[in-house]
PDB file of C-alpha atoms and ligand atoms in Angstrom:
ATOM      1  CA  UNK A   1     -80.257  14.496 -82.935  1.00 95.00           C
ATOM      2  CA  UNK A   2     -82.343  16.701 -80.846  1.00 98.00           C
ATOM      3  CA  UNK A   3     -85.827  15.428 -80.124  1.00 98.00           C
ATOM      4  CA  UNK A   4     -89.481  17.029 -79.869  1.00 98.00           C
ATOM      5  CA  UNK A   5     -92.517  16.442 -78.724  1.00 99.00           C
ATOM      6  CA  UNK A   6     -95.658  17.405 -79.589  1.00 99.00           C
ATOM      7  CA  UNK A   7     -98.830  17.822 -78.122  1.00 98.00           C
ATOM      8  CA  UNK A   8    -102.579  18.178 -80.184  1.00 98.00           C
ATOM      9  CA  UNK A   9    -105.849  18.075 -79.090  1.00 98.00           C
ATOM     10  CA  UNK A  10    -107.421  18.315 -83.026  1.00 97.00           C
ATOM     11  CA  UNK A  11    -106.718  18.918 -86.259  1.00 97.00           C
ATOM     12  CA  UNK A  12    -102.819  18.906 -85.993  1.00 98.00           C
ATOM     13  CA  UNK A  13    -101.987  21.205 -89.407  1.00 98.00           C
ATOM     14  CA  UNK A  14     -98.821  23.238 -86.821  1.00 98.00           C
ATOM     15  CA  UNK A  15     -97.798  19.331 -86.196  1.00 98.00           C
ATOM     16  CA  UNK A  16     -97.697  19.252 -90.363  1.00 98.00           C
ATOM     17  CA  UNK A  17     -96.008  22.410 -90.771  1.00 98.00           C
ATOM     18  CA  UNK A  18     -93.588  20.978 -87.748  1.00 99.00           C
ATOM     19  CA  UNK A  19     -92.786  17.846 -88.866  1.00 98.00           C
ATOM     20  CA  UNK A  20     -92.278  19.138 -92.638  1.00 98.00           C
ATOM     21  CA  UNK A  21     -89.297  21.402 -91.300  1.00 98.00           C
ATOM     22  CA  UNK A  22     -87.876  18.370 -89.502  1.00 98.00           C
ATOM     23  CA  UNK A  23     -87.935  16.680 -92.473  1.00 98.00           C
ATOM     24  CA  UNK A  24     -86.622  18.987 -94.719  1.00 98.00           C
ATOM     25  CA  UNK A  25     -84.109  20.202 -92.138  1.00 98.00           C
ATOM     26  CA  UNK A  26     -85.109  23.616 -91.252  1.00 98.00           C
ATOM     27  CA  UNK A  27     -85.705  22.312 -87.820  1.00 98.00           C
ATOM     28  CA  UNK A  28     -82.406  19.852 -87.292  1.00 98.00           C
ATOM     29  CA  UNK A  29     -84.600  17.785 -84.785  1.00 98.00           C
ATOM     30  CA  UNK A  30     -86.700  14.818 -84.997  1.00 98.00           C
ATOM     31  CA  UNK A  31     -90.640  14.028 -83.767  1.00 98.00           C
ATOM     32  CA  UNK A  32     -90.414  11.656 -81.592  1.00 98.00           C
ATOM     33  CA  UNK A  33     -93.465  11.554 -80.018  1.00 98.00           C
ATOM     34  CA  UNK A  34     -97.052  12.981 -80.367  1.00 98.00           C
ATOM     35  CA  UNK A  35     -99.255  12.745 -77.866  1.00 98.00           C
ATOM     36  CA  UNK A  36    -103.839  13.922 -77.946  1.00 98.00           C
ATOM     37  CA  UNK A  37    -105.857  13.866 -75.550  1.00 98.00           C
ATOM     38  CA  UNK A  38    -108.429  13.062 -78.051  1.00 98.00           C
ATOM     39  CA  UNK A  39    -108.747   9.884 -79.680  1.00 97.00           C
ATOM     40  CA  UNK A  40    -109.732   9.872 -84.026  1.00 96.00           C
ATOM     41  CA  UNK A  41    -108.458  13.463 -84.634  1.00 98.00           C
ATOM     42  CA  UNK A  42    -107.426  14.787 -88.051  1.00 98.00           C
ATOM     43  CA  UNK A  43    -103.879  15.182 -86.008  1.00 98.00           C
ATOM     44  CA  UNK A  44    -103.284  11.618 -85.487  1.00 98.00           C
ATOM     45  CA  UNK A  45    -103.650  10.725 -89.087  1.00 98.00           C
ATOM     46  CA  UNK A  46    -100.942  13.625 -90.075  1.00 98.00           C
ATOM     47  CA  UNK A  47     -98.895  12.373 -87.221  1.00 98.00           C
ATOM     48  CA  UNK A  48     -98.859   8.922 -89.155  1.00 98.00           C
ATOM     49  CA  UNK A  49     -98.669  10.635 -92.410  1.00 98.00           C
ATOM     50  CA  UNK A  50     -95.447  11.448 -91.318  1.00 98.00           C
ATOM     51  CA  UNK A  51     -94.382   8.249 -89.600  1.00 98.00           C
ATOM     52  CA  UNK A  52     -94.672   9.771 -86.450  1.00 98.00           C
ATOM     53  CA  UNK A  53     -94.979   7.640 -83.262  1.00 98.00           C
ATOM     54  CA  UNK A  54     -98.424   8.629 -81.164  1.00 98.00           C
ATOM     55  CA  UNK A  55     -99.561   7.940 -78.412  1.00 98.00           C
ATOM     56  CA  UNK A  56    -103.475   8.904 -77.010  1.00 98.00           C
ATOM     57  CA  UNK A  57    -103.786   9.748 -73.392  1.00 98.00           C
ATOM     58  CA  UNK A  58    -107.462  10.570 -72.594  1.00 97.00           C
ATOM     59  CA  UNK A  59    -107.870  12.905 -70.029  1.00 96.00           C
ATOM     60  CA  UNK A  60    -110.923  11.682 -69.746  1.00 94.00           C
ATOM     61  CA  UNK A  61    -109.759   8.777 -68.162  1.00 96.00           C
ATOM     62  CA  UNK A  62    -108.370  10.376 -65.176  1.00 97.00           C
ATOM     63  CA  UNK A  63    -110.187  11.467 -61.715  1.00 96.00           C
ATOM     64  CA  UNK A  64    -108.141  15.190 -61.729  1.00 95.00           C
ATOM     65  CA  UNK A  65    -106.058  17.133 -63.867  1.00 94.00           C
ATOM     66  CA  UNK A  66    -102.978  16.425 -61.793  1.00 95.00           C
ATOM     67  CA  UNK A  67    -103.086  12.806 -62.293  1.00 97.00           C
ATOM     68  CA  UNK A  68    -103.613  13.407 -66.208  1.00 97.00           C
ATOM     69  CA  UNK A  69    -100.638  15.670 -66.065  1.00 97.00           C
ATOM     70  CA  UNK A  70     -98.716  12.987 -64.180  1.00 97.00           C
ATOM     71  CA  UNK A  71     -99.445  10.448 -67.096  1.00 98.00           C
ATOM     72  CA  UNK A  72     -98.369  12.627 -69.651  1.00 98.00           C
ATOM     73  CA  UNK A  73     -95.016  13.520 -67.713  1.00 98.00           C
ATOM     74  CA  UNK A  74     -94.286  10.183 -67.392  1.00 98.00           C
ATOM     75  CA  UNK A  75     -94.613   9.734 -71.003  1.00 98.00           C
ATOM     76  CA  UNK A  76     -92.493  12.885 -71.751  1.00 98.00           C
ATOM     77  CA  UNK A  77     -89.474  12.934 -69.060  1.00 98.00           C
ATOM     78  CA  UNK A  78     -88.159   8.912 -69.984  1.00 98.00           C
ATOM     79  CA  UNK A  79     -87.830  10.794 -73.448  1.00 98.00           C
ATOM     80  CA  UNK A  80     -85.549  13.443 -72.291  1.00 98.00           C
ATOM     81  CA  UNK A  81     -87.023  15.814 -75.106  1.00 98.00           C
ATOM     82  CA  UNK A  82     -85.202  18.697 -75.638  1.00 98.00           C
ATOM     83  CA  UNK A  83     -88.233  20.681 -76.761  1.00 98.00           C
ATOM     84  CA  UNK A  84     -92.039  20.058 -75.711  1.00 98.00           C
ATOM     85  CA  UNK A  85     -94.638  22.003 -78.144  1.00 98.00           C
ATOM     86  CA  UNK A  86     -97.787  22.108 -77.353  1.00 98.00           C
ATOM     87  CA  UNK A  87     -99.251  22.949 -81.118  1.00 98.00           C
ATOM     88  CA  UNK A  88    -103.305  22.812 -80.887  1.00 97.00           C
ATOM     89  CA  UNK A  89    -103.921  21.156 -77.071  1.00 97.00           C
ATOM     90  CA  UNK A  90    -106.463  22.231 -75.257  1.00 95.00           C
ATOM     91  CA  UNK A  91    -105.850  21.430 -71.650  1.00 94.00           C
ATOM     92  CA  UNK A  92    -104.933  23.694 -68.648  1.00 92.00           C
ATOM     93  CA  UNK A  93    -101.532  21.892 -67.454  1.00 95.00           C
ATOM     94  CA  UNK A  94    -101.258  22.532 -63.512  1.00 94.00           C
ATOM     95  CA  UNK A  95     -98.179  23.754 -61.975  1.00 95.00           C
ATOM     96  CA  UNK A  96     -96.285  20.299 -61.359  1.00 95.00           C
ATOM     97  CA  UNK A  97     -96.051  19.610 -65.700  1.00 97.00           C
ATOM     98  CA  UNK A  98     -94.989  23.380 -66.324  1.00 97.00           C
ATOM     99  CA  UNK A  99     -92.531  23.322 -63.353  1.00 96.00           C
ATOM    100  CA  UNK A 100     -91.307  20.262 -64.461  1.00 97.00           C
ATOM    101  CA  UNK A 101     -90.617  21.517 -68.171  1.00 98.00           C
ATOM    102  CA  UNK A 102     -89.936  25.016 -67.426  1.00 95.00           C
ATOM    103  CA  UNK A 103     -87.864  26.385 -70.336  1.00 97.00           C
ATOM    104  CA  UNK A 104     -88.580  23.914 -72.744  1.00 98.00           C
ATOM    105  CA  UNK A 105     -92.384  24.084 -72.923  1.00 98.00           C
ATOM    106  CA  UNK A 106     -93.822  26.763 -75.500  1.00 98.00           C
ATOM    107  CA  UNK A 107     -97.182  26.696 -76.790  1.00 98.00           C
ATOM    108  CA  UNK A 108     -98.929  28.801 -79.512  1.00 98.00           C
ATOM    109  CA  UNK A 109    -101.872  30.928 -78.954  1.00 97.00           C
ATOM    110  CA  UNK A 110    -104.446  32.443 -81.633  1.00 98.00           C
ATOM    111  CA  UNK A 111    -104.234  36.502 -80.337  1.00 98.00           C
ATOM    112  CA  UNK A 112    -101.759  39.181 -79.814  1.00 98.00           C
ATOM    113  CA  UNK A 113    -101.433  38.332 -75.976  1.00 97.00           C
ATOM    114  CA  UNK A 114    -101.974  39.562 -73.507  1.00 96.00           C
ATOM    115  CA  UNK A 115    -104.982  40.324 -75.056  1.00 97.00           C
ATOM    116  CA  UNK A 116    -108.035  37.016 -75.521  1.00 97.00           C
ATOM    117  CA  UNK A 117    -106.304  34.084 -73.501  1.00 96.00           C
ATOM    118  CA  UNK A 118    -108.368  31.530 -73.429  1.00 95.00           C
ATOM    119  CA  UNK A 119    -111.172  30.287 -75.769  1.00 95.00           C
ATOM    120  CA  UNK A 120    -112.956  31.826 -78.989  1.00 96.00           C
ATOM    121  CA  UNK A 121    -110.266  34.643 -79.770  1.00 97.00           C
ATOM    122  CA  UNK A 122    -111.412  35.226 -83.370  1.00 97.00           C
ATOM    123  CA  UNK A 123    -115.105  35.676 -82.497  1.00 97.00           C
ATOM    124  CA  UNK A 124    -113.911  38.383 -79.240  1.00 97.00           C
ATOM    125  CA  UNK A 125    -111.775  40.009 -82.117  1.00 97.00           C
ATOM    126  CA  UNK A 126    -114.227  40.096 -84.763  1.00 97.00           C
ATOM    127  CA  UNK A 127    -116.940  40.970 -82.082  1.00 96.00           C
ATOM    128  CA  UNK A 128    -115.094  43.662 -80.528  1.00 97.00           C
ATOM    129  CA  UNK A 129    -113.961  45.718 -83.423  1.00 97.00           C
ATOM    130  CA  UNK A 130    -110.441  45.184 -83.452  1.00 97.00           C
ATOM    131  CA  UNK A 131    -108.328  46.608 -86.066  1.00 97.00           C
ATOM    132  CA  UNK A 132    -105.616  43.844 -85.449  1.00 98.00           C
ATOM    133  CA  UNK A 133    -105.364  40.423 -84.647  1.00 98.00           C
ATOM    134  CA  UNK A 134    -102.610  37.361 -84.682  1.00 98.00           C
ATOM    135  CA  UNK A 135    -100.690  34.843 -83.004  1.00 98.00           C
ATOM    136  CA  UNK A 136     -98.243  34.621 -80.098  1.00 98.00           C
ATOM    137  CA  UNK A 137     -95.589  32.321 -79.240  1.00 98.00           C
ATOM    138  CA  UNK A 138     -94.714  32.095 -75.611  1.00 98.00           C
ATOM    139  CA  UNK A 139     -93.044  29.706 -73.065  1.00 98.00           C
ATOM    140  CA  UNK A 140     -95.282  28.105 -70.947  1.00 97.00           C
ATOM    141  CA  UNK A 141     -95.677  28.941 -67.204  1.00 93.00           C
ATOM    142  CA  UNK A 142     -98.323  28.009 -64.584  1.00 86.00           C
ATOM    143  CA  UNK A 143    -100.856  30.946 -65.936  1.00 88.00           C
ATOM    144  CA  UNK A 144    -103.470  30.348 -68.760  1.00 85.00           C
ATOM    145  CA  UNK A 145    -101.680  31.242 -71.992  1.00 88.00           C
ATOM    146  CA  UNK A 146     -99.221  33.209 -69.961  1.00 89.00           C
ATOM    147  CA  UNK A 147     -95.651  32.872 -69.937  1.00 95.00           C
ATOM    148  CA  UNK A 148     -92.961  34.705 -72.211  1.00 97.00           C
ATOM    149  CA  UNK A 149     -94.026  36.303 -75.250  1.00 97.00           C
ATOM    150  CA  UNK A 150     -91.455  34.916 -77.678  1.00 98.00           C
ATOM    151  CA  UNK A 151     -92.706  36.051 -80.640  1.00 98.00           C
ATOM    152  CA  UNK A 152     -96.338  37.268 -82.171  1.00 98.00           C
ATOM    153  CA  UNK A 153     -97.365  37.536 -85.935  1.00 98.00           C
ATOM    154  CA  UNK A 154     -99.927  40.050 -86.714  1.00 98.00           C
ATOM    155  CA  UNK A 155    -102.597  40.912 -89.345  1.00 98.00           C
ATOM    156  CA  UNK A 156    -105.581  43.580 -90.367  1.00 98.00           C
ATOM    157  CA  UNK A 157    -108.840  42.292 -90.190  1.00 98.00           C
ATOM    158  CA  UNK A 158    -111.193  42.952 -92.934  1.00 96.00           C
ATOM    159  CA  UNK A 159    -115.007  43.667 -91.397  1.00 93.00           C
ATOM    160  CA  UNK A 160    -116.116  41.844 -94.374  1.00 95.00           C
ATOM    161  CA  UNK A 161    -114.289  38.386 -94.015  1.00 95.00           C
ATOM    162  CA  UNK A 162    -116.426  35.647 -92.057  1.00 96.00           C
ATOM    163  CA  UNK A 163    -114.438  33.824 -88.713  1.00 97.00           C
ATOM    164  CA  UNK A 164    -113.916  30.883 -90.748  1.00 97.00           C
ATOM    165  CA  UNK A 165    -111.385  33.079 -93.100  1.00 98.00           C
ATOM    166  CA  UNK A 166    -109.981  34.798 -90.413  1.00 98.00           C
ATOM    167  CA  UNK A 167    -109.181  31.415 -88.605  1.00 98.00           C
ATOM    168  CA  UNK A 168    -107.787  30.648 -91.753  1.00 97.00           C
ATOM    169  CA  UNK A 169    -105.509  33.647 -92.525  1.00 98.00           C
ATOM    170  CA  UNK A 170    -104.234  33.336 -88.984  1.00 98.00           C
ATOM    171  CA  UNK A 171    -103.470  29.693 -89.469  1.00 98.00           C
ATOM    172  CA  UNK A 172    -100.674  30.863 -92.318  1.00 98.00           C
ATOM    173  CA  UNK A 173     -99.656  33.277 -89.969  1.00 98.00           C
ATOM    174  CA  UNK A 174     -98.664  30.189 -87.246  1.00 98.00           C
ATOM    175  CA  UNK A 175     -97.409  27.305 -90.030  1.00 98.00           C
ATOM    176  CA  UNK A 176     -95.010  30.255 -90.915  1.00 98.00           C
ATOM    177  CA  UNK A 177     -93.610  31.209 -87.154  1.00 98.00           C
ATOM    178  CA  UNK A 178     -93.947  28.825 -85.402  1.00 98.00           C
ATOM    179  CA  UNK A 179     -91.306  26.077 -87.296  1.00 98.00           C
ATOM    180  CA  UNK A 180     -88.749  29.165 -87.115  1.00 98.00           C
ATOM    181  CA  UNK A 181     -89.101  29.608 -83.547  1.00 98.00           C
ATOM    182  CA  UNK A 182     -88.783  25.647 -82.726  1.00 98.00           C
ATOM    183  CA  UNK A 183     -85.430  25.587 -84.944  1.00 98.00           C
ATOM    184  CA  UNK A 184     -84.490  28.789 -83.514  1.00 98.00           C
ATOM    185  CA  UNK A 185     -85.006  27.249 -79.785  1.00 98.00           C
ATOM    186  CA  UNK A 186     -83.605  23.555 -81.190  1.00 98.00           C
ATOM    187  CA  UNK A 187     -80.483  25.903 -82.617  1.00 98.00           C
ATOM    188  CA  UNK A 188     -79.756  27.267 -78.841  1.00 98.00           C
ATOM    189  CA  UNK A 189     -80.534  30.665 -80.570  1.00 98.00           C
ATOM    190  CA  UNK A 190     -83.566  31.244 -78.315  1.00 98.00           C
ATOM    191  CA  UNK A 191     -83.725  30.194 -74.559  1.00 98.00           C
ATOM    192  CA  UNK A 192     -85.482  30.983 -71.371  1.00 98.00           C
ATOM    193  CA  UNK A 193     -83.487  32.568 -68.515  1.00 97.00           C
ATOM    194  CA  UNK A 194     -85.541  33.077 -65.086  1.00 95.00           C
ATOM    195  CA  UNK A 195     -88.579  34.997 -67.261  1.00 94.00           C
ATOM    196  CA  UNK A 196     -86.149  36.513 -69.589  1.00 96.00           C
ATOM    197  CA  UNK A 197     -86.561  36.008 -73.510  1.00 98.00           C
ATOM    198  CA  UNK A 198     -82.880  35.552 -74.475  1.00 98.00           C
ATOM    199  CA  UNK A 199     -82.499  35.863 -78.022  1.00 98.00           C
ATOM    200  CA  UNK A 200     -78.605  35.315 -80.088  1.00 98.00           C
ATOM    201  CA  UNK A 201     -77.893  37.514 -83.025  1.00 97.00           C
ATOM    202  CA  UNK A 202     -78.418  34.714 -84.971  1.00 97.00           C
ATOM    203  CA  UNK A 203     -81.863  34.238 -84.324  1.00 97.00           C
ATOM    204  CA  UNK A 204     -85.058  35.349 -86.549  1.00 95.00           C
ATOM    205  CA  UNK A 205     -86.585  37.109 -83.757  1.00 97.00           C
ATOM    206  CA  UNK A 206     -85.582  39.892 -81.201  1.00 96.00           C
ATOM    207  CA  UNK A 207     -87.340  41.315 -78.221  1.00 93.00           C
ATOM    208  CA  UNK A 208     -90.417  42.820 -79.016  1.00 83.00           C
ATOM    209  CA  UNK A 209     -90.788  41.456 -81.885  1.00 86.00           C
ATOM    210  CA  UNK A 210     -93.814  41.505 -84.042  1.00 93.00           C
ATOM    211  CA  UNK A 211     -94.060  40.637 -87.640  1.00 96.00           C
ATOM    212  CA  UNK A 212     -96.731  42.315 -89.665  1.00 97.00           C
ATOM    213  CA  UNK A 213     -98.639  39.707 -92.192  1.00 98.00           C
ATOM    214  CA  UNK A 214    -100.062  40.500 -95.407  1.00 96.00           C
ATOM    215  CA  UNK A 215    -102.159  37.207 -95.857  1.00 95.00           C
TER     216      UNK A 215
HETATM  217  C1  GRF B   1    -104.155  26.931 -83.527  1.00 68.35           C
HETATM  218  O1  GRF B   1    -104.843  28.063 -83.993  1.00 68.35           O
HETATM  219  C2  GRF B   1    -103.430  27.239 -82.247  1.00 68.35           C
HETATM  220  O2  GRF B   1    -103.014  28.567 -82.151  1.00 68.35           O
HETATM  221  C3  GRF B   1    -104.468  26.967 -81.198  1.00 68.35           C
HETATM  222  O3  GRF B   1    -105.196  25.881 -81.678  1.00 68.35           O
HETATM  223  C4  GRF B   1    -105.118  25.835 -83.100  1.00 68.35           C
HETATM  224  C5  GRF B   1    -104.637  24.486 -83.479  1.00 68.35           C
HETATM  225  O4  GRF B   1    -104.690  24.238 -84.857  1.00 68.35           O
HETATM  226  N1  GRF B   1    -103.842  26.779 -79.913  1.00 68.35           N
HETATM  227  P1  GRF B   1    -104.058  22.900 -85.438  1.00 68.35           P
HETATM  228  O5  GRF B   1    -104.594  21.750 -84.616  1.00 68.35           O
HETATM  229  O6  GRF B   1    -102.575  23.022 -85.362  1.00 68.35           O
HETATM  230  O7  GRF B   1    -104.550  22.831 -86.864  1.00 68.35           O
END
């Protein structure tokens, strides 16, 4: 059985929609860790929900971000995951963790990158007038939300709708892609060559590829 591990910082509902296409299948791979930085989030309770193992490493707790890294890698290598997915963390990793990972790191970011990396991309949206906004999937390299666009998901904003709705329409958007592009990956259907993207036939997703949401 393949094995994944995931990473939260909060509320953990990409870990649900994860962990409920392990368990029915869709993604033939098993949880077998889940690691936050935070201590009493919402995630941790799905994680044992789900009779996930978890483990809390504080960052907190550690004088720089390379020794926090460091704990979490030596965590995550014994494991020999085949997939790491960061689903909801909110740290910078420096270059040692993504170098050490490289290829089977991806994360999931709220915008249509390369546009809003970083924080608050629903307000910048909303606040900027955009006709569109959505989700990408990428693998994780040493830039902030940079990497490989795997895959993005995309809807219209309506003027009307408050942030909170938006965050919430967007939400589907990622409980939908984001289990089909870890079974994909798990599947060998999707892999990372040098910077490339490489997709099989059989995958869901392509090059350039951006599904349009009506949620
Ligand atoms: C998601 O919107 C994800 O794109 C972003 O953080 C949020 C996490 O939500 N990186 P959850 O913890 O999975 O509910």
């Amino acid at each position: 059985m393949k094995k994944i591990i995931v990473l939260i910082s909060g509320g953990g509902s990409n870990l649900e929609a994860i962990a409920k296409a392990c368990q029915t299948g869709n993604i033939p791979a098993s949880i077998e860790l889940v690691i936050s930085n935070q201590p009493n989030v919402k995630g941790l309770e799905r994680a044992k929900k789900f009779h996930l193992m978890s483990k809390v490493i504080e960052h907190q707790h550690f004088n720089s971000r390379e020794d926090f890294d460091m704990a979490l890698l030596e965590q995550i290598l014994p494991m020999e995951p085949d997939l790491v997915v960061l689903a909801g963390f909110m740290r910078i990793l420096s270059k040692n963790f993504t170098e050490a990972l490289n290829g089977k790191l991806i994360n999931i970011h709220p915008s249509l990158l390369p546009d809003y990396p970083g924080l608050n991309t629903h307000q910048q949206a909303i606040e900027n007038g955009d006709l569109m906004h959505g989700i990408s999937v990428h693998y994780v390299n040493n830039e902030l939300d940079g990497g490989p666009i795997i895959t993005q998901g995309a809807l219209k904003i309506d003027p009307s709708q408050s942030e909170a709705k938006l965050i919430s329409r967007i939400h589907k958007i990622e409980h939908a892609i984001f289990p089909k592009v870890i079974a994909d990956i798990i599947k060998g259907f999707i892999s990372l060559h040098g910077d490339q993207v490489k997709y099989e036939a059989e995958s869901h997703f392509g090059p350039n590829h951006m599904e349009f949401f009506n949620v």
